Coordinates of C-alpha atoms and ligand atoms in Angstrom, one line a residue:
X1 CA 0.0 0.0 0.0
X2 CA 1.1 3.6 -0.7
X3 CA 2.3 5.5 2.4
X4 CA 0.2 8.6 3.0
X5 CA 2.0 9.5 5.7
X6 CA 4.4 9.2 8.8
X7 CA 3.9 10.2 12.5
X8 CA 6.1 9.8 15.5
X9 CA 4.0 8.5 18.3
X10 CA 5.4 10.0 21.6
X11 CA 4.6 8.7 24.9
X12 CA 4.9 6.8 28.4
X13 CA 2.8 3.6 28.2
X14 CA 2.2 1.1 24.8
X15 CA 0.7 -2.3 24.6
X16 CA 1.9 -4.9 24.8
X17 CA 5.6 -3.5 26.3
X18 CA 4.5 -1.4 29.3
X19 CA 0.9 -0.7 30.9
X20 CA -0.7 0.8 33.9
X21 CA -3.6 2.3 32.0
X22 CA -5.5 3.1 29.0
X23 CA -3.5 5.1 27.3
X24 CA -1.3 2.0 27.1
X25 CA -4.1 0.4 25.1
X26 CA -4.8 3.7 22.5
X27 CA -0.9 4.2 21.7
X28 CA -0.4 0.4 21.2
X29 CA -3.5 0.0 19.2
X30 CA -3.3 3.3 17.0
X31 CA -0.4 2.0 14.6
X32 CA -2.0 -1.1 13.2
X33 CA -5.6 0.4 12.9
X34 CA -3.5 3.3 11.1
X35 CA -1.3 0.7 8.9
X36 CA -4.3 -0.4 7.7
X37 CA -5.3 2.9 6.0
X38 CA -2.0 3.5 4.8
X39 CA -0.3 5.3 7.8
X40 CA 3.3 4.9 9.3
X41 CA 3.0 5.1 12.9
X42 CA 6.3 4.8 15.0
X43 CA 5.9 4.9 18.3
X44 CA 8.8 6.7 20.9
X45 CA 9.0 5.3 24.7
X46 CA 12.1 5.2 27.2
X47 CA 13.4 2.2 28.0
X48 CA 12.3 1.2 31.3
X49 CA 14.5 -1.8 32.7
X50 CA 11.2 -4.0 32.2
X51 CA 12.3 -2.8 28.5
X52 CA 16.2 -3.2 28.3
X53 CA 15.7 -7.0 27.7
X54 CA 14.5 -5.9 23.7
X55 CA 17.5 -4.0 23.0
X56 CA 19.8 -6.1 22.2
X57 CA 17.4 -7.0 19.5
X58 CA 17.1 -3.1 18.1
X59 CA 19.4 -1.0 16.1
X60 CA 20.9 2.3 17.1
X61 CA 19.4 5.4 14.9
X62 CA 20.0 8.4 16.9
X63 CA 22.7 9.8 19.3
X64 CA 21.7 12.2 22.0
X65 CA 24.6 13.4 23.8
X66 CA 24.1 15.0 27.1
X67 CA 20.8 14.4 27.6
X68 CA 19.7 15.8 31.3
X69 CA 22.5 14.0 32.6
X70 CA 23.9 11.5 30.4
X71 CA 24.2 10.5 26.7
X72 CA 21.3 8.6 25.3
X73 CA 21.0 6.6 22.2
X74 CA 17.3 5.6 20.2
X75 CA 17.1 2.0 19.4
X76 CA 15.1 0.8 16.9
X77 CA 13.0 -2.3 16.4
X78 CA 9.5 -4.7 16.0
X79 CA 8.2 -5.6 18.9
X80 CA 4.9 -7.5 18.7
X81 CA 4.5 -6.1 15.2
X82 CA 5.0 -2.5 16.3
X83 CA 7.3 -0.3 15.1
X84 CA 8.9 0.6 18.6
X85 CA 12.1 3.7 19.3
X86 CA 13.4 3.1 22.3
X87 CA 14.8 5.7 24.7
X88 CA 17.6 4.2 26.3
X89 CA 19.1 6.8 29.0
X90 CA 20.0 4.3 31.9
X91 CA 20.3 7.5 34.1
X92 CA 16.4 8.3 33.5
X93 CA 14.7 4.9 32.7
X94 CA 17.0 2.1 34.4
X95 CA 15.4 1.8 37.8
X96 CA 13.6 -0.9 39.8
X97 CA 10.1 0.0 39.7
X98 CA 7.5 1.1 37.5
X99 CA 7.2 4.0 34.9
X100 CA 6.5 7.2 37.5
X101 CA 7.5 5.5 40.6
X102 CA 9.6 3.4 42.7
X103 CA 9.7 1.4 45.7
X104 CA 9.7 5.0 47.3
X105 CA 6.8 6.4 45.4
X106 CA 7.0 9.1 42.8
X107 CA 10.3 9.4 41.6
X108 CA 11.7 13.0 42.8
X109 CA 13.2 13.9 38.8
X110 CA 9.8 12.7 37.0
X111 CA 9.6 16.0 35.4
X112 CA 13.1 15.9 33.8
X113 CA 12.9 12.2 33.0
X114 CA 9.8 13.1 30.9
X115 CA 11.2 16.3 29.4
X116 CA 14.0 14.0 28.3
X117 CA 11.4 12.0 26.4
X118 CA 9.5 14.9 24.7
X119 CA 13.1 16.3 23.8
X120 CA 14.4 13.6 21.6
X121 CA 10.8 13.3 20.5
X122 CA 10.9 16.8 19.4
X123 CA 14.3 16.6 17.6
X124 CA 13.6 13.4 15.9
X125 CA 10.0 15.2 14.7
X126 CA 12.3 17.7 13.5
X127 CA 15.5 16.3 11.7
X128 CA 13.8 13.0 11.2
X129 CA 15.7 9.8 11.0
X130 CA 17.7 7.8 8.4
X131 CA 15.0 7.4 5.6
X132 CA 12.5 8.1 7.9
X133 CA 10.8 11.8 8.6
X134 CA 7.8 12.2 9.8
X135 CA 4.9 14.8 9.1
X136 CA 3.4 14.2 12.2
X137 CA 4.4 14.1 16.1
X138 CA 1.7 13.2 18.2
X139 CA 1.9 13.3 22.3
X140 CA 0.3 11.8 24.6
X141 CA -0.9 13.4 27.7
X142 CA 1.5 15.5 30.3
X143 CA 4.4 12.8 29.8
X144 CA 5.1 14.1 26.0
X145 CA 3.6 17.1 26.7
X146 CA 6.9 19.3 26.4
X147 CA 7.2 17.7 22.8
X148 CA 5.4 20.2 21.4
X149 CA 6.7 22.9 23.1
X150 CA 10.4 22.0 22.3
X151 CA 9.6 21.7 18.5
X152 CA 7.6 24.9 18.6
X153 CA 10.4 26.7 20.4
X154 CA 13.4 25.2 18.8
X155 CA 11.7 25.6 15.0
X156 CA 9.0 23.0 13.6
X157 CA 10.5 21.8 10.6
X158 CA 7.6 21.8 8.7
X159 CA 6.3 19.2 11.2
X160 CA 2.9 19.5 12.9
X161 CA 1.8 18.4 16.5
X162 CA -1.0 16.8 18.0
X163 CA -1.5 16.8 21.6
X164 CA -4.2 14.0 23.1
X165 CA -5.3 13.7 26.4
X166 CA -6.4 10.5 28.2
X167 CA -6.3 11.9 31.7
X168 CA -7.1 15.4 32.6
X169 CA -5.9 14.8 36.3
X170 CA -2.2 14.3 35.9
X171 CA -0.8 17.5 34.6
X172 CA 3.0 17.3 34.9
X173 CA 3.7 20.2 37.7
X174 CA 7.2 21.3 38.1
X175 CA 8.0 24.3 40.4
X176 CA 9.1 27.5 38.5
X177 CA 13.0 27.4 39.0
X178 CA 13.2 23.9 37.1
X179 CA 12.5 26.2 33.7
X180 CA 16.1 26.5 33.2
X181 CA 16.7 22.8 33.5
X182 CA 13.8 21.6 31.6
X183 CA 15.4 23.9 28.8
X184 CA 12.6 25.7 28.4
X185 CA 13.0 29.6 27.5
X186 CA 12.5 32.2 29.9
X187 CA 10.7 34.6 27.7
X188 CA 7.6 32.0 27.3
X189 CA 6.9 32.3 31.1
X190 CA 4.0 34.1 31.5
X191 CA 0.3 32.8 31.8
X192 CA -0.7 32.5 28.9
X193 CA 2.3 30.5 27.5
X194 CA 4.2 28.1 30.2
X195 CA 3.0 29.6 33.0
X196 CA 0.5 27.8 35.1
X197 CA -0.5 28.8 38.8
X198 CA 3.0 30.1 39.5
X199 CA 4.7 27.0 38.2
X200 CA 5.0 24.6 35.1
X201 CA 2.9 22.1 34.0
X202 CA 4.3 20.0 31.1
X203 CA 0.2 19.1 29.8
X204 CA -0.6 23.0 29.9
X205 CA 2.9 23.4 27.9
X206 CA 1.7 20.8 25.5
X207 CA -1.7 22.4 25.7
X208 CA -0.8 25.7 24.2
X209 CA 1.7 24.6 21.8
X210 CA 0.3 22.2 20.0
X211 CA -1.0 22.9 17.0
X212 CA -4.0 20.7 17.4
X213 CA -5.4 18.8 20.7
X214 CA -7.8 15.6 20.8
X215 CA -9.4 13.9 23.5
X216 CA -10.9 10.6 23.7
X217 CA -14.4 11.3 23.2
X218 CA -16.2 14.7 21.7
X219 CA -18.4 14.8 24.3
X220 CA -15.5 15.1 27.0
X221 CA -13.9 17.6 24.7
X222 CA -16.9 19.8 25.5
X223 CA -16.6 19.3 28.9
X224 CA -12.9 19.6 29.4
X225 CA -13.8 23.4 28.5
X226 CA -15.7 23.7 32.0
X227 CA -15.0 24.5 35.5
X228 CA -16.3 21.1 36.6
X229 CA -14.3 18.7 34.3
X230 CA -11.1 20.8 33.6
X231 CA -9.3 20.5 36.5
X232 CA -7.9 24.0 36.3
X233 CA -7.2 23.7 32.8
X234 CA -10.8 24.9 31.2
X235 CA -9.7 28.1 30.5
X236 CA -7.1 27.1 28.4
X237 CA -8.3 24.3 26.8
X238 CA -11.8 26.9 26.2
X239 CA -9.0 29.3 24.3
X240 CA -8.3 26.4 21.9
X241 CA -11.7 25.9 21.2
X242 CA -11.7 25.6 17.5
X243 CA -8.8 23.6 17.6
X244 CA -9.5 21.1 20.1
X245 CA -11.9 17.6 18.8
X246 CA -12.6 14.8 20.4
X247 CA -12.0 11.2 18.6
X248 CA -13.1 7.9 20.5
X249 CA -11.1 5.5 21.5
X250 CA -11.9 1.9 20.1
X251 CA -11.9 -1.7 20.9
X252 CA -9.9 -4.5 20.1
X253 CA -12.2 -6.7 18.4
X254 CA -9.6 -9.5 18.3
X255 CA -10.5 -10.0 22.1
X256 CA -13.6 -8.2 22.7
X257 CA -15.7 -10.4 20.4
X258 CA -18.7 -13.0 21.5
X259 CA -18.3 -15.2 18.6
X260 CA -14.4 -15.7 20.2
X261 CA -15.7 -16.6 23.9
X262 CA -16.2 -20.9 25.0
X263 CA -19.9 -20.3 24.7
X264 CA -19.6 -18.5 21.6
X265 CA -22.8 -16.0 20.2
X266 CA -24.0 -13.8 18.2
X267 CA -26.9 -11.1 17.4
X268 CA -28.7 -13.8 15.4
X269 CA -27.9 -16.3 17.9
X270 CA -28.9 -14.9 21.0
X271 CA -29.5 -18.7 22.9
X272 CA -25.6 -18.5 23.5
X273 CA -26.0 -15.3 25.0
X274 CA -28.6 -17.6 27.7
X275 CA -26.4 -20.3 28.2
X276 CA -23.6 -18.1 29.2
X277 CA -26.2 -16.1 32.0
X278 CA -26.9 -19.5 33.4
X279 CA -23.3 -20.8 33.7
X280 CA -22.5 -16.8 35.4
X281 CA -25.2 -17.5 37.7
X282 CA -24.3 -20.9 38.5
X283 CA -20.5 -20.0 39.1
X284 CA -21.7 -17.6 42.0
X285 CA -24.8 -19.4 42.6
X286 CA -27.2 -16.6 41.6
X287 CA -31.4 -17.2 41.3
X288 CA -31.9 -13.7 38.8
X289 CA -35.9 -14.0 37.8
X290 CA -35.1 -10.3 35.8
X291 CA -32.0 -8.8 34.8
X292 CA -28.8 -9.8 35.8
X293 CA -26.3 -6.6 35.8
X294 CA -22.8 -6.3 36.1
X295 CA -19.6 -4.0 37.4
X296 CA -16.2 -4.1 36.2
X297 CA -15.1 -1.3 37.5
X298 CA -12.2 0.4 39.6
X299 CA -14.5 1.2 42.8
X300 CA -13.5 4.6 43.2
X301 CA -16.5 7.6 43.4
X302 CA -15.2 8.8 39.9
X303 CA -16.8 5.4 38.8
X304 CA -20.1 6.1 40.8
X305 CA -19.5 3.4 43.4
X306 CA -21.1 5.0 46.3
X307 CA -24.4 5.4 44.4
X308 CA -24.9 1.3 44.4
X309 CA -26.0 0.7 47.7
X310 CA -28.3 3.4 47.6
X311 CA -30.3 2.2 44.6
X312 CA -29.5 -2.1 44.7
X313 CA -31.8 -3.0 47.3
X314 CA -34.7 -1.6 45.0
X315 CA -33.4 -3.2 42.0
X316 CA -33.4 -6.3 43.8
X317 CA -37.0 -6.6 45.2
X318 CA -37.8 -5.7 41.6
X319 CA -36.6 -9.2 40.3
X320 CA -33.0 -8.0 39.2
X321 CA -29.4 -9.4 40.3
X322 CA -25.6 -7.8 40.6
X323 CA -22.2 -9.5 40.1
X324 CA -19.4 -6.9 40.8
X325 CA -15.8 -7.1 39.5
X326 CA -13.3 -5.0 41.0
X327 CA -11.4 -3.2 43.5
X328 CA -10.6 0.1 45.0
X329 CA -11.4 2.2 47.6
X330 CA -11.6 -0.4 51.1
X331 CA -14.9 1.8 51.6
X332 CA -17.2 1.3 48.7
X333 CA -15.2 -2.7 48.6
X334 CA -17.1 -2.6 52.2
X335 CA -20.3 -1.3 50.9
X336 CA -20.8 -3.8 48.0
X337 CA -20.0 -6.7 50.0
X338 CA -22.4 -5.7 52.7
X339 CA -25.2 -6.0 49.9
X340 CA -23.6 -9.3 49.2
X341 CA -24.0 -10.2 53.0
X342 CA -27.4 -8.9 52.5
X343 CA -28.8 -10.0 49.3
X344 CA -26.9 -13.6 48.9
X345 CA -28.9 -15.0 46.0
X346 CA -28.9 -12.1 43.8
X347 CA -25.9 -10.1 44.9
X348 CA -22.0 -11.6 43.6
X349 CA -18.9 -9.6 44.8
X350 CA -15.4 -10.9 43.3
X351 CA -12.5 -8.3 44.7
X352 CA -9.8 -8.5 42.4
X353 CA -8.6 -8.0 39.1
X354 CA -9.3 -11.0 36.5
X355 CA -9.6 -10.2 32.7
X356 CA -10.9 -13.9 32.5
X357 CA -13.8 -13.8 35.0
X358 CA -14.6 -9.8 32.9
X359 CA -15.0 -11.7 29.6
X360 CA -17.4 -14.4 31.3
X361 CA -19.4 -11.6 32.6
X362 CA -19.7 -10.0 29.6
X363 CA -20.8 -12.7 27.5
X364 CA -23.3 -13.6 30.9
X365 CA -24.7 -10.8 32.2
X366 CA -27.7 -8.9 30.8
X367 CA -26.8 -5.5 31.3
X368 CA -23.6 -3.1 32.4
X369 CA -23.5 -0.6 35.1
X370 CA -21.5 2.7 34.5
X371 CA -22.6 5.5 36.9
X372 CA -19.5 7.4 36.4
X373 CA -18.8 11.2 37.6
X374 CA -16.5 11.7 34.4
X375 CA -15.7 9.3 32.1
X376 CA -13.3 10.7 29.3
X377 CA -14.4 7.7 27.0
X378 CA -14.6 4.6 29.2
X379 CA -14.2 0.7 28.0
X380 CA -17.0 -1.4 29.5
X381 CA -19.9 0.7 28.2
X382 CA -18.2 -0.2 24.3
X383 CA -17.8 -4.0 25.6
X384 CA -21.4 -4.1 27.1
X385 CA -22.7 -2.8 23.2
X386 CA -20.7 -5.5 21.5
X387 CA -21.9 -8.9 23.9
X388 CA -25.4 -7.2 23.5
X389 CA -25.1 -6.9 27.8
X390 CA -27.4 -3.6 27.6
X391 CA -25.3 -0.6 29.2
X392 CA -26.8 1.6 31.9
X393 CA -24.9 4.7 31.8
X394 CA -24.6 8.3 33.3
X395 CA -24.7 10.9 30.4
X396 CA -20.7 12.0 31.2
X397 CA -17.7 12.1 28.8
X398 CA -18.0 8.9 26.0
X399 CA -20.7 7.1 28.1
X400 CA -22.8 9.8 26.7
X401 CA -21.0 9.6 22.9
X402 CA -21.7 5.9 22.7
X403 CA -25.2 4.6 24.0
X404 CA -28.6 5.6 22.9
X405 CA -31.3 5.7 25.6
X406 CA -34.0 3.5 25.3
X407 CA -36.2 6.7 25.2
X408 CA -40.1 5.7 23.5
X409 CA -38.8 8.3 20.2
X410 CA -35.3 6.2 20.1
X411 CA -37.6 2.8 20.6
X412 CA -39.7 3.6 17.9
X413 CA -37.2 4.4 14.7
X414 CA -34.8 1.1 16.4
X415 CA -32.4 3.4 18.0
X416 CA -32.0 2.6 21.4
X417 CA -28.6 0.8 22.4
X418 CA -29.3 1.1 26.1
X419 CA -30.3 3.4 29.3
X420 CA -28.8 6.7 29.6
X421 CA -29.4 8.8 33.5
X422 CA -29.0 12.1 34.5
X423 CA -28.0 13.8 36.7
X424 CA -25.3 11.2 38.5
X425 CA -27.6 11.0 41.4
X426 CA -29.3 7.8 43.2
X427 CA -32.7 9.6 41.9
X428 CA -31.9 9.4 38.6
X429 CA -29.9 6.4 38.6
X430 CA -32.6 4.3 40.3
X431 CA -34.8 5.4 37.8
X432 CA -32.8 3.9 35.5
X433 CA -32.7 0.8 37.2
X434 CA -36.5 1.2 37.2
X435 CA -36.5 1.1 33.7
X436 CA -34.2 -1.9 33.0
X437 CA -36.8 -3.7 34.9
X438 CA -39.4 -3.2 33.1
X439 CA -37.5 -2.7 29.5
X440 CA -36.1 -6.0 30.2
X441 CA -39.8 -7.6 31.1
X442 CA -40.6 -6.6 27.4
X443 CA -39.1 -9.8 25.4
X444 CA -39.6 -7.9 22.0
X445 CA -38.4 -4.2 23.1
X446 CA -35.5 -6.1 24.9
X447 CA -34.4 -8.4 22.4
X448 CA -34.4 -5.5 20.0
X449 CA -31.8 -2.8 22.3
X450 CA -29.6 -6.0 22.4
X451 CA -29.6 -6.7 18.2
X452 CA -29.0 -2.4 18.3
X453 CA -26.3 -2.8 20.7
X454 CA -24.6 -5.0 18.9
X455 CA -24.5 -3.5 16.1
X456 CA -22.7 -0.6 16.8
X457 CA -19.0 -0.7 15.6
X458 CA -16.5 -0.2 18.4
X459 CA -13.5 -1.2 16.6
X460 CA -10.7 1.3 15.5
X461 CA -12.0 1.7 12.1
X462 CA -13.9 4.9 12.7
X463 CA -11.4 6.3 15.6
X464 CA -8.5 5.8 13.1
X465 CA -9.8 7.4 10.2
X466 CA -10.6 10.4 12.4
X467 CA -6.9 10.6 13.3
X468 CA -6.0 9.9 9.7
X469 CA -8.1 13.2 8.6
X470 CA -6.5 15.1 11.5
X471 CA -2.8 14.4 10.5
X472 CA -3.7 15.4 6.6
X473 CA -4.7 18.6 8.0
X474 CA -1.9 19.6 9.7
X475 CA 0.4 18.0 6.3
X476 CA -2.3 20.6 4.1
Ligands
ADP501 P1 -10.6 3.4 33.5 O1 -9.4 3.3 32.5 O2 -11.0 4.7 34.0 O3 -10.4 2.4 34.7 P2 -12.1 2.2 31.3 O4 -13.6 1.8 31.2 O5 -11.6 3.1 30.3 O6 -11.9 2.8 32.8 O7 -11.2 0.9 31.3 C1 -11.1 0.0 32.4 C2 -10.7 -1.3 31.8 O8 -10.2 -2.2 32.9 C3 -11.7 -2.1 31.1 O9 -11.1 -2.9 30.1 C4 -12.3 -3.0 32.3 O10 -12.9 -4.2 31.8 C5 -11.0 -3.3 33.0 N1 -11.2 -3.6 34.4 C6 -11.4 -2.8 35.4 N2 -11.5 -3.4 36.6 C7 -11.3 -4.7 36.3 C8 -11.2 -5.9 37.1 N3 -11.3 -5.8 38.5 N4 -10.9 -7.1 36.5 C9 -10.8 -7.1 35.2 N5 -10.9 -6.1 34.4 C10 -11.1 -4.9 34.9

């Protein structure tokens, strides 16, 4: 296939070399979906020490002497069909422990180790590399987000930038006096360039320099521009307005399929769909006459935790069952186990983390549960439309973006893909709850949101060609 185009993929996290997160997922499953419509995608990490063991594997392509400490070289190489650079600066990256911290917590030079990062980023952007220049660099959140800044500061090359953000809440603070250090120019501190609240903040830099910024969903792009979502950063993220989109994140289809679970199904062949339920209900010994729902969740409040005992007990007399994945917050773990305690036939707690267990939910359960506060684009809801398990969401960031409420107007024209609330209250959610009681009591109207469900696409497809148009844009 002809190349249309080259960007270098600059960030902290990429499936399947290094993960605490999401945004591990999106940068690792960007270049393939991008491939496929004739994209280059490179991606540019440091090399952890959980990372050192592929370089003997990679070729050098770039020198950086004197990089915040030490020389540094780039290795290149495949790993698990990507097109990986590593950053290997063993006085930044070679440490026992994860990507921000160690056995001590947060490790005291993050903001330098991370400048480091967007810096080569920025100069590769810029000179490009042996046979390889790209049109494109594209950060991701406050790690890369001095990439843009360097290569708007140090001249762009020709090449544009892209700034996306996966996680408003980590913003990359550095006091004032590191400005020197981080090599950033004095000149540009001032609030409405690097300044932020006295300090630095490597996102904000990012934010302003950019020439174009993406979220994970449009409807959290919106919402990023106020007070309540922003964190501190509506204001400038409002000031980019017309440059700032959102693009949703998709699933990997490979794994997120019900034709590819042991008790395979599919929108025609919903029996499978039954079978599964009963074998969910018999692992945890569950008697569901109505709907059974799930959680996989982190129990925190952002997910909307809190608001389950509140509104369970109801759901419960009302014929409907709960299995909950997850952990968290020892509070709200508390709180769901009491209504375990409480409600032993209908009610399933499993504290832990177990991708195995998620996927025979899935395929069992009859509907998901996502009260979230925020939600920038969230996972489950997209996993729930695809095993036709009926999401119950809170209208926030991509719940809002991805499922249709079972309204009557969306039930009439076959619209419907599952039950949106709002506000993210007990009132309104247990009015939602209401309603999957009696939507799911409807054998028609219910089979009917599952065959809608699961037929919306939640693969990259879409998501890529978004990204694709975006990079043209800044080439044009
Ligand atoms: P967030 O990244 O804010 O936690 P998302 O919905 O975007 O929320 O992604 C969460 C991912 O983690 C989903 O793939 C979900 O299935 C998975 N997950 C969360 N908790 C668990 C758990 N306890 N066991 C298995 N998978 C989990």
């Amino acid at each position: 296939m002809q190349i249309k185009g080259r960007v270098l993929s600059v960030a902290s996290e990429c499936v399947p070399l290094i993960k605490t997160g999401g945004l591990a997922d999106v940068v690792g499953a960007l270049p393939e979906a991008l491939a496929r419509i004739g994209w280059d995608m490179r991606v540019l990490l440091p090399a952890y020490r959980a990372l050192q063991r592929y370089l003997e594997d990679m070729d050098e392509v770039w020198f950086e002497p004197g990089l915040f400490g030490g020389d540094a070289r780039v290795m290149a190489g495949k790993v698990g069909g990507l097109d990986v650079l590593l950053l290997d600066a063993p006085h930044l990256y070679d440490r026992e422990g994860g990507p921000y911290s160690g056995p001590g917590g947060d490790w005291f030079d993050n903001a330098r180790r991370f400048a480091a990062l967007s810096w080569v980023g920025a100069r590769i952007a810029r000179d490009g590399l042996e046979g390889w220049k790209p049109d494109v660099l594209h950060a991701h959140d406050w790690q890369a987000g001095f990439a843009p800044a360097y290569l708007m500061y140090g001249g762009t090359g020709g090449v544009g930038s892209v700034l996306t953000i996966h996680n408003i809440a980590f913003q990359g603070w550095a006091p004032a006096t590191a400005l020197g250090d981080l090599r950033l120019p004095y000149e540009q501190f001032y609030p409405a360039a690097l300044e932020y609240y006295g300090g630095l903040s490597s996102l904000k830099a990012g934010l302003v320099t950019a020439d174009r910024i993406t979220t994970v969903s449009p409807n959290y792009a919106a919402e990023l521009m106020r007070a309540e979502f922003g964190m501190g950063l509506q204001g400038v993220i409002a000031a980019r307005g017309a440059d700032v989109s959102g693009i949703l994140n998709g699933v990997d289809t490979g794994v997120w399929s019900p034709g590819a679970e042991p008790i395979a199904y599919s929108a025609k062949a919903m029996q499978g769909k039954a079978a599964n339920r009963a074998a969910l209900c018999a692992e945890f010994g569950l008697q569901v006459p109505g709907p059974l729902a799930i959680v996989i969740s982190r129990l925190t409040d952002q997910k909307g935790i809190d608001l389950l005992p509140g509104v369970i007990p109801d759901f419960i007399a009302g014929g409907g069952g709960l299995v909950v994945l997850g952990s968290g917050d020892p509070a709200l773990e508390a709180a769901v186990r009491s209504l375990e305690a409480r409600f032993p036939d209908q009610v399933a707690v499993r504290i832990g983390y177990d991708e195995a267990l998620s996927h025979r939910m899935f395929a069992g359960g009859d509907a998901v549960l996502v009260p979230s506060r925020f939600e920038p684009c969230g996972l489950t809801q997209m996993y729930g439309l695809a095993y036709g398990t009926v999401p119950v969401v809170s209208a926030v960031g991509g719940l809002a973006d991805t499922v249709i409420n079972a309204s009557p107007a969306a039930m009439a024209v076959g619209a419907a893909t599952g039950i949106v609330f709002h506000p993210v209250d007990g009132l309104a959610f247990g009015q939602a709850l209401r309603h999957l009681l009696t939507l799911y009591a409807d054998k028609t109207a219910w089979a009917q949101v599952q065959k809608n469900a699961m037929r919306q696409p939640v693969d990259w497809a879409g998501s890529a060609a978004a990204y694709a148009a975006l990079y043209e844009d800044l080439r044009a």
